[in-house]
mmCIF file of C-alpha atoms in Angstrom:
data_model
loop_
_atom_site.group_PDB
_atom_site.id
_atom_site.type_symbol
_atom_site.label_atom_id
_atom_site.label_comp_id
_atom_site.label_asym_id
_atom_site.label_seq_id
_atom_site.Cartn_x
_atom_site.Cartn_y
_atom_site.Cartn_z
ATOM 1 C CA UNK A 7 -22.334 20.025 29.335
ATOM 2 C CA UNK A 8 -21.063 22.545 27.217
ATOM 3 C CA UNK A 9 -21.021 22.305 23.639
ATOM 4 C CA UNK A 10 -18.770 25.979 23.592
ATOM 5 C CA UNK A 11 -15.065 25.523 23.814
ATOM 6 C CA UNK A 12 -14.113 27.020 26.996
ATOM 7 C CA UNK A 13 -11.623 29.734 25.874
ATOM 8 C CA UNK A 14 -13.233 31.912 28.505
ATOM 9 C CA UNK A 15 -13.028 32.026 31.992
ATOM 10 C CA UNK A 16 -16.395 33.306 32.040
ATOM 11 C CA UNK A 17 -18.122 34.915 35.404
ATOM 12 C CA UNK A 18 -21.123 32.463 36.568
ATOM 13 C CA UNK A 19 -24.322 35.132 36.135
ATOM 14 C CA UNK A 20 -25.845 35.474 32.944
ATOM 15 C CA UNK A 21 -27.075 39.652 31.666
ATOM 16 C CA UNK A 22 -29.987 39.575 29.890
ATOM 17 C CA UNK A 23 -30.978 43.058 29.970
ATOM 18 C CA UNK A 24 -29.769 46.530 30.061
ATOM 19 C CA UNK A 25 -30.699 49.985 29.485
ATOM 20 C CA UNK A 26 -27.990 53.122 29.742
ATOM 21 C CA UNK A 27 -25.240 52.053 33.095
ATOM 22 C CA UNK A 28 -27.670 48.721 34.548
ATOM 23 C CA UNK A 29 -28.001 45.570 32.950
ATOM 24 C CA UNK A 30 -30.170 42.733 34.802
ATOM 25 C CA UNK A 31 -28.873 38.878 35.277
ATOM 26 C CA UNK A 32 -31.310 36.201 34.876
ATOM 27 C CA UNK A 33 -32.541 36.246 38.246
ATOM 28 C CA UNK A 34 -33.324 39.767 38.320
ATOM 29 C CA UNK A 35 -30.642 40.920 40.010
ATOM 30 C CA UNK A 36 -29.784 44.988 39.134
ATOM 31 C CA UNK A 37 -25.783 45.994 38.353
ATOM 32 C CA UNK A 38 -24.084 49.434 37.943
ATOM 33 C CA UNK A 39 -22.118 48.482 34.497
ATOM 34 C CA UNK A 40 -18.786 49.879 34.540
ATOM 35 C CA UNK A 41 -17.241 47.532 31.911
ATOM 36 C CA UNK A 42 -19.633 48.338 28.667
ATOM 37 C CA UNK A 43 -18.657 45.759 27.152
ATOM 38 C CA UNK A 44 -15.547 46.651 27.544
ATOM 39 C CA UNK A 45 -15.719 49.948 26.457
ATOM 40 C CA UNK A 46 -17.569 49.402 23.978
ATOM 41 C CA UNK A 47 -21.099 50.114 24.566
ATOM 42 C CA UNK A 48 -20.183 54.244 24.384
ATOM 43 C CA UNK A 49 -23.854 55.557 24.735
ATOM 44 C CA UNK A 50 -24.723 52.778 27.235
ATOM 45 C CA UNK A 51 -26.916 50.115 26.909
ATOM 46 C CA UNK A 52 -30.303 50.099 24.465
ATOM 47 C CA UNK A 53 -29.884 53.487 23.546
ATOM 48 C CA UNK A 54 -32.817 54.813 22.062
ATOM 49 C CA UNK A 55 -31.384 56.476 18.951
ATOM 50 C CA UNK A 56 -29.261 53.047 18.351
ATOM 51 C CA UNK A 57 -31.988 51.148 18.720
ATOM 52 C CA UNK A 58 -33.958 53.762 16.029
ATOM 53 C CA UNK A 59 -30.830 53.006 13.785
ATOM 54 C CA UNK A 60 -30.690 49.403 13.883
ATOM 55 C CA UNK A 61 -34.551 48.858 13.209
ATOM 56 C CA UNK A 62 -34.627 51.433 10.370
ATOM 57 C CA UNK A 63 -31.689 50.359 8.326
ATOM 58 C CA UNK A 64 -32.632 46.483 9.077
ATOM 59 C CA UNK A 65 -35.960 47.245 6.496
ATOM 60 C CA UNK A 66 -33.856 48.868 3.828
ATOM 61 C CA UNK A 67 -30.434 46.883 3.708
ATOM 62 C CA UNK A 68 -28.168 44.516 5.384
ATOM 63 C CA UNK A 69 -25.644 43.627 3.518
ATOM 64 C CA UNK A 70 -24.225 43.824 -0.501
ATOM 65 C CA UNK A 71 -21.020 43.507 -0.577
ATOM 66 C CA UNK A 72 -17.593 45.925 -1.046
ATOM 67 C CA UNK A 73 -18.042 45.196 -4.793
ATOM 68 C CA UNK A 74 -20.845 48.299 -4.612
ATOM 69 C CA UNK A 75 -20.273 52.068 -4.130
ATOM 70 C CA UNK A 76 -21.475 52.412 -0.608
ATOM 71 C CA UNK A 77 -22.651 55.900 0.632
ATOM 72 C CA UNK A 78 -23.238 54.877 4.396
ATOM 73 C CA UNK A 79 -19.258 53.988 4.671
ATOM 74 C CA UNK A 80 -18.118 57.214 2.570
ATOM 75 C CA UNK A 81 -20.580 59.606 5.037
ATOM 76 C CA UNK A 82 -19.299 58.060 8.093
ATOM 77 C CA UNK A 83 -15.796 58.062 6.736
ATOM 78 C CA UNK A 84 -16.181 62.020 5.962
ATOM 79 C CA UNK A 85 -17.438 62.564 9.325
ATOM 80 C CA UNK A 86 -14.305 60.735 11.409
ATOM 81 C CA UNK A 87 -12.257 62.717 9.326
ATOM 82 C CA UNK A 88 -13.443 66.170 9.793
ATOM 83 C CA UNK A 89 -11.470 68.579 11.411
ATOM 84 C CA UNK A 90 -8.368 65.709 12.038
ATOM 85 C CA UNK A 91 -5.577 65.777 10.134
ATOM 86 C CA UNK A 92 -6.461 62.704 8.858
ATOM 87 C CA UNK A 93 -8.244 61.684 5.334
ATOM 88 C CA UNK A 94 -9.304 58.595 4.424
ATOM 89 C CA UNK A 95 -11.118 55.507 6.116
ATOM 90 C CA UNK A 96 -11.389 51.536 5.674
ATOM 91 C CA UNK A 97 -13.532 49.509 7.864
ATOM 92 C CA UNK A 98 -13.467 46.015 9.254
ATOM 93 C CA UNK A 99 -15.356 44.358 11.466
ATOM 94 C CA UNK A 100 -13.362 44.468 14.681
ATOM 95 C CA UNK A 101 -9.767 45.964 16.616
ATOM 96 C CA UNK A 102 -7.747 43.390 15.835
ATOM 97 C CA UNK A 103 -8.988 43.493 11.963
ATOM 98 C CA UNK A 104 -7.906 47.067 12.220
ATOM 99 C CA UNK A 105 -4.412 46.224 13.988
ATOM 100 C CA UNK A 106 -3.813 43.579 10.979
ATOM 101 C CA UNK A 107 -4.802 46.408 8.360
ATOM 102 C CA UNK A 108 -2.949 48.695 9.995
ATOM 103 C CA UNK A 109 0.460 46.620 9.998
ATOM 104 C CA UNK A 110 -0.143 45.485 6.473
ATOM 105 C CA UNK A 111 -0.644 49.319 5.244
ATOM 106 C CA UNK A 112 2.606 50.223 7.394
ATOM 107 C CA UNK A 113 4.748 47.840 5.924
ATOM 108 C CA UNK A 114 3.499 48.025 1.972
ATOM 109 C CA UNK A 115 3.869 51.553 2.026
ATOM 110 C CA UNK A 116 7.284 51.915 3.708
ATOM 111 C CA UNK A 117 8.606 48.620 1.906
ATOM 112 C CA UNK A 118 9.822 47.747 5.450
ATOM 113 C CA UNK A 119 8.782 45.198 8.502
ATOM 114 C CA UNK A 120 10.564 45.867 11.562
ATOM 115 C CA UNK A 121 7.467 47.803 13.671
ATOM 116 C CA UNK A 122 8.305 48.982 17.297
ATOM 117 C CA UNK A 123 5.747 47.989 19.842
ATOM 118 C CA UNK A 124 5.707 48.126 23.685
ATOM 119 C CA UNK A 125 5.596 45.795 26.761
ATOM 120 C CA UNK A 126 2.507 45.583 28.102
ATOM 121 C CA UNK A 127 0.750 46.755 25.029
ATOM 122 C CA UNK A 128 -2.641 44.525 23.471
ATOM 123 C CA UNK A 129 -3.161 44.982 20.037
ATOM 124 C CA UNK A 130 -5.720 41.774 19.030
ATOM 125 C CA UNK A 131 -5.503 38.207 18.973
ATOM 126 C CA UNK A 132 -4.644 37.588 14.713
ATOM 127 C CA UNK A 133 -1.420 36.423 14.304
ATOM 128 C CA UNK A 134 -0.405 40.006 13.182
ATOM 129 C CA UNK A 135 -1.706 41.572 16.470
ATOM 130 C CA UNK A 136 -1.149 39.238 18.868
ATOM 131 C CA UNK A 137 2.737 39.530 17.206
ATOM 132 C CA UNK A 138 2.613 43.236 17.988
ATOM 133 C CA UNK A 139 1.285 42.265 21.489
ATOM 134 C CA UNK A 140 3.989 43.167 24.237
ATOM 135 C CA UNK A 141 2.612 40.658 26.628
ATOM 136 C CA UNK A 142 3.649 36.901 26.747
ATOM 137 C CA UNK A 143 0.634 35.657 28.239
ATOM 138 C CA UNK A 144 -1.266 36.717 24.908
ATOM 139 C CA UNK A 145 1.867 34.802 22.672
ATOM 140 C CA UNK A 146 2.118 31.613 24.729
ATOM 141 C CA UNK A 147 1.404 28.473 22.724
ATOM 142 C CA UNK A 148 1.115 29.511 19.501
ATOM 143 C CA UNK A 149 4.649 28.991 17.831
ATOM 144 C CA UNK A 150 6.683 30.799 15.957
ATOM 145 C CA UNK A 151 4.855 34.423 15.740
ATOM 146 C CA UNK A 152 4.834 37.147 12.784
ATOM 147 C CA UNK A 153 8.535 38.351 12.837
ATOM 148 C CA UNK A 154 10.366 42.076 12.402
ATOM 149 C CA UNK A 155 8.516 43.283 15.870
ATOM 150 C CA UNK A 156 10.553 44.631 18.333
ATOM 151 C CA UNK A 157 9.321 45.069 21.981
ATOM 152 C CA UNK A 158 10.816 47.804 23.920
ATOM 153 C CA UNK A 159 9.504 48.837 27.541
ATOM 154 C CA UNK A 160 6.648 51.794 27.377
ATOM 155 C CA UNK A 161 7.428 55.271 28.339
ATOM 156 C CA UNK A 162 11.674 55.057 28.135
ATOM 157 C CA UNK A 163 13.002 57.324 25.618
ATOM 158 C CA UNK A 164 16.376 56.035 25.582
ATOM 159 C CA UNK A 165 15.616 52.626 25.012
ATOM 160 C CA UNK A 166 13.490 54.085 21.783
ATOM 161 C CA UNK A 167 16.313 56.292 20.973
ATOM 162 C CA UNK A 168 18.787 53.487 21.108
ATOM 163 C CA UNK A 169 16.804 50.754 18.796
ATOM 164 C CA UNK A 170 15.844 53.378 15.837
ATOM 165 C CA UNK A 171 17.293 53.006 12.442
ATOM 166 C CA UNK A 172 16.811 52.773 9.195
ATOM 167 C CA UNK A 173 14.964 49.341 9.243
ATOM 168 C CA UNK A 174 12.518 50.716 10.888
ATOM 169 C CA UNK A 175 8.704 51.391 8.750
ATOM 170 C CA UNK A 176 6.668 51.835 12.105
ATOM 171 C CA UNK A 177 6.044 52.531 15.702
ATOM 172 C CA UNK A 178 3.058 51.329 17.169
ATOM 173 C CA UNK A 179 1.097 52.255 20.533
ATOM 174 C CA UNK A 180 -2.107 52.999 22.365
ATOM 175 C CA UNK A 181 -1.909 56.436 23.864
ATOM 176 C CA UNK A 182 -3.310 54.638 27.634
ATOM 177 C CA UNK A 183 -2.659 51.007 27.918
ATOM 178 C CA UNK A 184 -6.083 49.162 28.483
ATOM 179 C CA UNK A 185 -5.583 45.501 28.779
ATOM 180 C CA UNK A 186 -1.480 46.293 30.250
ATOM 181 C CA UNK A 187 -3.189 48.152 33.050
ATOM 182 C CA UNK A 188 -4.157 51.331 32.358
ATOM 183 C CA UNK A 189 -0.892 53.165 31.924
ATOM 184 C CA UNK A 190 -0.619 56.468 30.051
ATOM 185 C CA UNK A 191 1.710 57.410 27.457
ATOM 186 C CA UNK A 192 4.140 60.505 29.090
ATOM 187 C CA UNK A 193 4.132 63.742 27.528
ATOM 188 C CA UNK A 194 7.903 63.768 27.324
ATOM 189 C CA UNK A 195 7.400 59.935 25.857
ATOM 190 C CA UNK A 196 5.101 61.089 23.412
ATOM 191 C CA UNK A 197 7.086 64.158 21.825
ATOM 192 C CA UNK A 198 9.865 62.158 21.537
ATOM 193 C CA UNK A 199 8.347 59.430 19.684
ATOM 194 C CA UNK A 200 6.755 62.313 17.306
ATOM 195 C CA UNK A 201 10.096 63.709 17.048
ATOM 196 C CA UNK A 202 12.231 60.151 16.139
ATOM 197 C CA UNK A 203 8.991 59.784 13.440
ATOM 198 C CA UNK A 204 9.416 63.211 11.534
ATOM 199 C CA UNK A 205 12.978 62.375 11.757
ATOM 200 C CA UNK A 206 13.671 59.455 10.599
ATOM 201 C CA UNK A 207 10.520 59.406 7.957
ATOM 202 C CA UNK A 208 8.867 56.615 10.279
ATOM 203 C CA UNK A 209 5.002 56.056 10.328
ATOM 204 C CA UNK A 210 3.115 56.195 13.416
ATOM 205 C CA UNK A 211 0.726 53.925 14.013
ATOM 206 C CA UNK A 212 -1.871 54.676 17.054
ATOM 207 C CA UNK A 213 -4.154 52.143 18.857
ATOM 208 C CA UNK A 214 -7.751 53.593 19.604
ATOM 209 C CA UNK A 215 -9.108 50.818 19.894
ATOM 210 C CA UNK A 216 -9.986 51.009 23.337
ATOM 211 C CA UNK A 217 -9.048 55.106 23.591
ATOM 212 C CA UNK A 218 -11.303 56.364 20.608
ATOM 213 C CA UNK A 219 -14.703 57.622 20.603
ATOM 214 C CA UNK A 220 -14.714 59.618 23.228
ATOM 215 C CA UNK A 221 -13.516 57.460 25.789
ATOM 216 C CA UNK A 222 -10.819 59.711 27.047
ATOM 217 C CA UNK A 223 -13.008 63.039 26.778
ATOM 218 C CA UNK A 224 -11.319 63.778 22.973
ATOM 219 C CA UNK A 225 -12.749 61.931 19.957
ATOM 220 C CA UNK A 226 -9.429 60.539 19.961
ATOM 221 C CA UNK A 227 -6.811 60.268 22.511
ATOM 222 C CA UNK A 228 -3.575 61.246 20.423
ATOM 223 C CA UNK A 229 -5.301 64.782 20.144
ATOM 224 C CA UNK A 230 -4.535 65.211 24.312
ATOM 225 C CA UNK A 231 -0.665 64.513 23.316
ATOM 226 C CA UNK A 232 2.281 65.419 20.485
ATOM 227 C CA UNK A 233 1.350 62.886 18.732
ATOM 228 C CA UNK A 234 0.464 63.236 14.896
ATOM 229 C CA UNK A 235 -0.104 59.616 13.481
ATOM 230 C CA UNK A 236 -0.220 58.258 10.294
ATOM 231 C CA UNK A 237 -2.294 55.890 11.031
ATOM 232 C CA UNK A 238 -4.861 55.632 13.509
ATOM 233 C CA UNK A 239 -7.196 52.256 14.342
ATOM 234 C CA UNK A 240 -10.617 52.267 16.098
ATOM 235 C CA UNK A 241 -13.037 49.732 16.715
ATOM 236 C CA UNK A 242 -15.041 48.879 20.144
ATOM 237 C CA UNK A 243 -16.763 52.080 20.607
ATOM 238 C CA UNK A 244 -17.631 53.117 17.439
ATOM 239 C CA UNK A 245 -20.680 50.753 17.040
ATOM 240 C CA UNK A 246 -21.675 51.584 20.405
ATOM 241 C CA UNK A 247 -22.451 47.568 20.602
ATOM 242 C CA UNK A 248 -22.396 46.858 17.044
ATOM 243 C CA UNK A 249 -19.187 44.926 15.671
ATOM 244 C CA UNK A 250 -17.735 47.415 13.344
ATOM 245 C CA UNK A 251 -13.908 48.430 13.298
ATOM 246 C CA UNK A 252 -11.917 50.275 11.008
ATOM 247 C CA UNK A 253 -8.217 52.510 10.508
ATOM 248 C CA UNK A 254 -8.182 56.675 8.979
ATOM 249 C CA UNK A 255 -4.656 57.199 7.568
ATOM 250 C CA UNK A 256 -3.266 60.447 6.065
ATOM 251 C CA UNK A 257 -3.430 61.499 1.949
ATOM 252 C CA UNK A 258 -0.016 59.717 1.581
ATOM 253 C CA UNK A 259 -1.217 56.498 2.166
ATOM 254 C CA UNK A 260 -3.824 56.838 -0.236
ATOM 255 C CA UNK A 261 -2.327 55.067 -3.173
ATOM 256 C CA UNK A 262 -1.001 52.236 -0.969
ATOM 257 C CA UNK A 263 -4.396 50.746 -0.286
ATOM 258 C CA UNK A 264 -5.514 50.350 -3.799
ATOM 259 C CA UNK A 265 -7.851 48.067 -5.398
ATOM 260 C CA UNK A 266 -7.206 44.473 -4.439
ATOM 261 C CA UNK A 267 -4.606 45.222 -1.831
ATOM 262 C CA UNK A 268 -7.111 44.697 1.314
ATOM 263 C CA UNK A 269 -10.513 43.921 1.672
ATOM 264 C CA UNK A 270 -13.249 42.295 4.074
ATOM 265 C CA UNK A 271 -16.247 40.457 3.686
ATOM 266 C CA UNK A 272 -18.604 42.039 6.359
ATOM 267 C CA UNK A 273 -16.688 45.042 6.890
ATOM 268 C CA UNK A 274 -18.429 48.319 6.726
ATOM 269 C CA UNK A 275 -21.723 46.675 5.913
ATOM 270 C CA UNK A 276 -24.660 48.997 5.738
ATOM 271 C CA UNK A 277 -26.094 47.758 9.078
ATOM 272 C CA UNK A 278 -22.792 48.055 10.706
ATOM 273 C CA UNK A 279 -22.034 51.944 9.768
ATOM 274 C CA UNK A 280 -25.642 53.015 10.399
ATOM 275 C CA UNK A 281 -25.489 52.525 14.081
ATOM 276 C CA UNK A 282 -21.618 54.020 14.151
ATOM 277 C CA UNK A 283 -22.809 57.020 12.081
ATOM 278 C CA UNK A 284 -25.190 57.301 15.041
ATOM 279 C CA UNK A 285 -22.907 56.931 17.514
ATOM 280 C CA UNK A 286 -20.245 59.686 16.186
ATOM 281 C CA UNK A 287 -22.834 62.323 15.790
ATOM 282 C CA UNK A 288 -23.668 61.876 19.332
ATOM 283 C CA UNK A 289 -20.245 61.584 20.515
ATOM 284 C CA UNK A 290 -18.583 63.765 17.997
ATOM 285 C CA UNK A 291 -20.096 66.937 20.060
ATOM 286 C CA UNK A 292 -18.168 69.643 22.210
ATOM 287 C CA UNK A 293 -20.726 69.702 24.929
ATOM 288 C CA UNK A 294 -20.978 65.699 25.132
ATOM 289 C CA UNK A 295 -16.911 65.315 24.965
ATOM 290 C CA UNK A 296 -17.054 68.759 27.444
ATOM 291 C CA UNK A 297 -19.090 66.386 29.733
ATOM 292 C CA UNK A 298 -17.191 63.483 29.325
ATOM 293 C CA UNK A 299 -14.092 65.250 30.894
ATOM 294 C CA UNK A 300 -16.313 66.665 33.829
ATOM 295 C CA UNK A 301 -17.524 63.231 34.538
ATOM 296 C CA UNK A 302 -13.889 62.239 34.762
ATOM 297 C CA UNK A 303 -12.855 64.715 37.093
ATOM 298 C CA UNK A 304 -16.245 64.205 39.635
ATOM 299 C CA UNK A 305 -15.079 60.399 38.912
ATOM 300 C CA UNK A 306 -11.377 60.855 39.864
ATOM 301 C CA UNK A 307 -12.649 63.422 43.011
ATOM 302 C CA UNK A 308 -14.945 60.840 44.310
ATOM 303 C CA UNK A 309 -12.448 58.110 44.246
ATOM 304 C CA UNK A 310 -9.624 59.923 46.079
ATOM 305 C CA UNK A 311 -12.072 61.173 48.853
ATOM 306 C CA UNK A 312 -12.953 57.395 49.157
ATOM 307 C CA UNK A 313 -9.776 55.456 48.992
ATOM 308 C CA UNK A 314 -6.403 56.100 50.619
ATOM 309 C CA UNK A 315 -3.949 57.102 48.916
ATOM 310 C CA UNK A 316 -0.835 56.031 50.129
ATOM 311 C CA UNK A 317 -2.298 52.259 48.931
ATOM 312 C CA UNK A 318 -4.600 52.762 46.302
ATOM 313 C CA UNK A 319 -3.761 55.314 43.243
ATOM 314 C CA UNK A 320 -6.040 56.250 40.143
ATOM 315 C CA UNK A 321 -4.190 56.604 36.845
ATOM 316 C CA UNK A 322 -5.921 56.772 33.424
ATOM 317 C CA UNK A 323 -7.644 59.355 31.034
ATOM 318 C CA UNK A 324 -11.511 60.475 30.604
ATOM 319 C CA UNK A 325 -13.675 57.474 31.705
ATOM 320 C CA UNK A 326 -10.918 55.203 31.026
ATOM 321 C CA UNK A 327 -9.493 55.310 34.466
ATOM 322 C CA UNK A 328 -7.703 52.181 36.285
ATOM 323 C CA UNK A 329 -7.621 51.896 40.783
ATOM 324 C CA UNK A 330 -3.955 50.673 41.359
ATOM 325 C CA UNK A 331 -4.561 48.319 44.226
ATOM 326 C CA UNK A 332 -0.796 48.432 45.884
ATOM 327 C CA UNK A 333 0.052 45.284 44.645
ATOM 328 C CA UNK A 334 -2.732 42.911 45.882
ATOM 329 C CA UNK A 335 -3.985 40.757 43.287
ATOM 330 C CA UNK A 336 -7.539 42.558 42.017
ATOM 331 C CA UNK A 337 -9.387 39.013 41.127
ATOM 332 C CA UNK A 338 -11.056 38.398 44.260
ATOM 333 C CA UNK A 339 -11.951 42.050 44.351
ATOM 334 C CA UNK A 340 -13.680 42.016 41.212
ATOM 335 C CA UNK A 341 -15.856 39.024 42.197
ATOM 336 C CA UNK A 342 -16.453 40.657 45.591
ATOM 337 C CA UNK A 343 -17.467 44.060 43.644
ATOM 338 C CA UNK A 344 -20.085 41.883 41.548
ATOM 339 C CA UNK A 345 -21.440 40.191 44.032
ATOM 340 C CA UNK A 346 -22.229 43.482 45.718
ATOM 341 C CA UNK A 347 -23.766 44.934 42.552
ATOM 342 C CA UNK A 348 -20.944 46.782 40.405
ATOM 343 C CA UNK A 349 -19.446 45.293 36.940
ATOM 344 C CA UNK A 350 -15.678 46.153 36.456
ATOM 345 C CA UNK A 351 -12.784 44.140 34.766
ATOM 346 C CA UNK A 352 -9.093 44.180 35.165
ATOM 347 C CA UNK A 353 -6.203 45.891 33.895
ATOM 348 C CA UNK A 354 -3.300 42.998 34.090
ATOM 349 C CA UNK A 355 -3.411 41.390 37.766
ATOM 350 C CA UNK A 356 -3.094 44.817 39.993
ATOM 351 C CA UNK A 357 -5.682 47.245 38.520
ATOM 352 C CA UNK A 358 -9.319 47.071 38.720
ATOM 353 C CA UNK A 359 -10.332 49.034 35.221
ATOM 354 C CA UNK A 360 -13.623 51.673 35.106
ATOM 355 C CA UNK A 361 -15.127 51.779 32.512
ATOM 356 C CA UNK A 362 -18.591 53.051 32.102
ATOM 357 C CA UNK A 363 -20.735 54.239 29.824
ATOM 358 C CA UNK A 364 -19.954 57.649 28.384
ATOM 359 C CA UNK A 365 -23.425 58.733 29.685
ATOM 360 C CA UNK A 366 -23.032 58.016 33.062
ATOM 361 C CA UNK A 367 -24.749 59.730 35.667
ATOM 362 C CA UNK A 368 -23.199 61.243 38.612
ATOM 363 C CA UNK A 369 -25.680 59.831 40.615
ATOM 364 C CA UNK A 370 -24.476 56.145 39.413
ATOM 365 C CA UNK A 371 -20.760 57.269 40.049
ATOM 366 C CA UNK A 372 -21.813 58.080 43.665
ATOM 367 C CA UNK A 373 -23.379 54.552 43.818
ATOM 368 C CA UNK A 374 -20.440 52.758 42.552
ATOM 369 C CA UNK A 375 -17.662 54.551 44.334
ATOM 370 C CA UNK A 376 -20.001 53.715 47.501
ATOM 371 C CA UNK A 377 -19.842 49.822 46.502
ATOM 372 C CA UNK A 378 -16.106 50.306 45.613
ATOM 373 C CA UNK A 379 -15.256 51.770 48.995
ATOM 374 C CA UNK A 380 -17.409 49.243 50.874
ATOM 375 C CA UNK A 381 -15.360 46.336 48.976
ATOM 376 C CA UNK A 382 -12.021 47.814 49.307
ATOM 377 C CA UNK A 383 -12.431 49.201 52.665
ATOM 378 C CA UNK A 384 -14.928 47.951 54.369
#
């Protein structure tokens, strides 16, 4: 019997290895891994220069403390900043971490609570993010929630329009839904969101949790839209693996987070922003982001030659892409896909989400959209 509490309905094989898009169960049987973790192991699995990172900075230093200058977490925060119009970093540990530390900077620096959110939007699983979270499934249970959010549906600009005033510190959202199912923000959606913010003097707060690091083909996904945020959380692919999570906010919010005002443990330990630095300098590349977006495209191509399209429908961005199954119910589907040797996850009940490593090959995407089709078709 179990001595774990069983909080998650967790799939009955057991990965014990990986290296780059495979990873190995216990009984030796080989997947094509298009979850990473989640989207979180960017660079795949066992990455050579991660695994260079890890075992060098383990011999020097694994942890101090926040009380100490630290010049891992000020070159890595130099280097997400570059070239963004962005200018200062804090790190955490994890996405929702970075949620909460984003709300709490909103809200102290405006002197205001009420932050906009969106149906179908995940933001974490703190009492904080889980109160920004526009899904009730993610609420359920736990009484009386963090209050001043309101939840408006995503992509209608009148509703927006119609629920601004001067209450209002923030508006919070991830440029392509992840957990909601896969659902991109509109272009007309997004410039007049930017529009309401420089406005009304409103910060803009922008989940990249799941978006960021390349995911999309763009270090970040706001840069593909009108969107200019103040604020801007990452976590998941940034430690390729390694829990590390963090927010970059503009010059104006630099006084707001002063001494005393936020802080973390673990966050930003030296272990922890030696593998990201790694990461970012592999990801943070023209010709690796200038791949990403080809390997979207040959993905996208591959899966419309392959599945019909007046029932199933890919929406998404860079190698965050979701299959829209015309309503069935995707559970089965995913256990079918696994037993037949391809890792996915869902996007709410309808969508089965892709998302693989960054350094796919398009040999691998042949292989899965040949498992997909064989699942889905037949």
């Amino acid at each position: 019997m179990s001595a774990l509490f069983q909080n998650y309905a967790r799939r009955p094989i057991s990965i014990v290895e990986g290296k780059g898009t495979l990873v190995y169960d216990s009984e030796g049987k080989r997947y094509i891994d298009f979850t990473s973790g989640i989207a979180v192991c960017a660079l795949g699995h066992a990455h050579p220069a991660i695994v260079k990172a890890i075992q060098a900075q383990s011999e020097k230093l694994w942890h101090i403390s926040n009380l100490f200058e630290s010049p891992g977490q000020e070159k890595l925060a130099a280097t997400l900043v570059k070239d963004l119009p962005l200018s200062y970093a804090f790190f955490c540990n994890s996405g929702a971490e970075a949620n909460e530390a984003a709300i709490k900077l909103a809200r102290k620096h405006t002197g205001k609570h009420h932050i906009i959110v969106f149906e179908q939007s995940f933001h974490g699983r703190t009492f904080g993010a889980m109160s920004a979270t526009g899904q009730d499934k993610v609420r359920k249970g736990f009484g009386p929630l963090v209050e001043h959010f309101t939840t408006l549906p995503f992509n209608d600009v009148a509703a927006l329009e119609a629920t601004i005033d001067d209450s209002v510190a923030a508006i919070m959202l991830e440029v392509v839904q992840g957990e909601g199912g896969v659902n991109a923000v509109t272009p007309e959606f997004a410039e007049a969101i930017q529009a309401i913010c420089d406005q009304h003097g409103i910060l803009l707060i922008v989940d990249e949790v799941q978006t960021g690091i390349g995911r999309t083909g763009t270090r970040f996904a706001f840069e593909q839209t009108a969107l200019k945020p103040n604020i801007v959380s990452m976590a998941k692919g940034l430690g390729g693996g390694f829990p590390i999570g963090g927010i970059l906010g503009t010059a104006e919010l630099f006084e707001t987070f002063n001494a005393g005002t936020h802080g973390t443990t673990f966050g930003g330990n030296p272990l922890a922003v030696s593998v990201a630095q790694t990461v970012i300098e592999h990801i943070f590349n023209e010709e690796f982001l200038a791949n990403v977006q080809a390997k979207s495209v040959y993905l996208k191509q591959k899966l419309a030659e392959a599945l019909p399209g007046n029932k199933y429908t890919v929406q998404g961005m860079g190698l965050m892409l979701g299959v829209s199954c015309g309503g069935d119910d995707v559970a089965p589907l995913v256990t079918k896909l696994e037993q037949a040797g391809l890792l996915v996850v869902q996007a709410g009940t309808k969508v089965i989400r892709l998302l693989p490593p960054l350094t796919v090959s398009e040999e691998e995407i042949d292989e899965a959209v040949k498992i997909l089709k064989s699942v889905l078709i037949g």
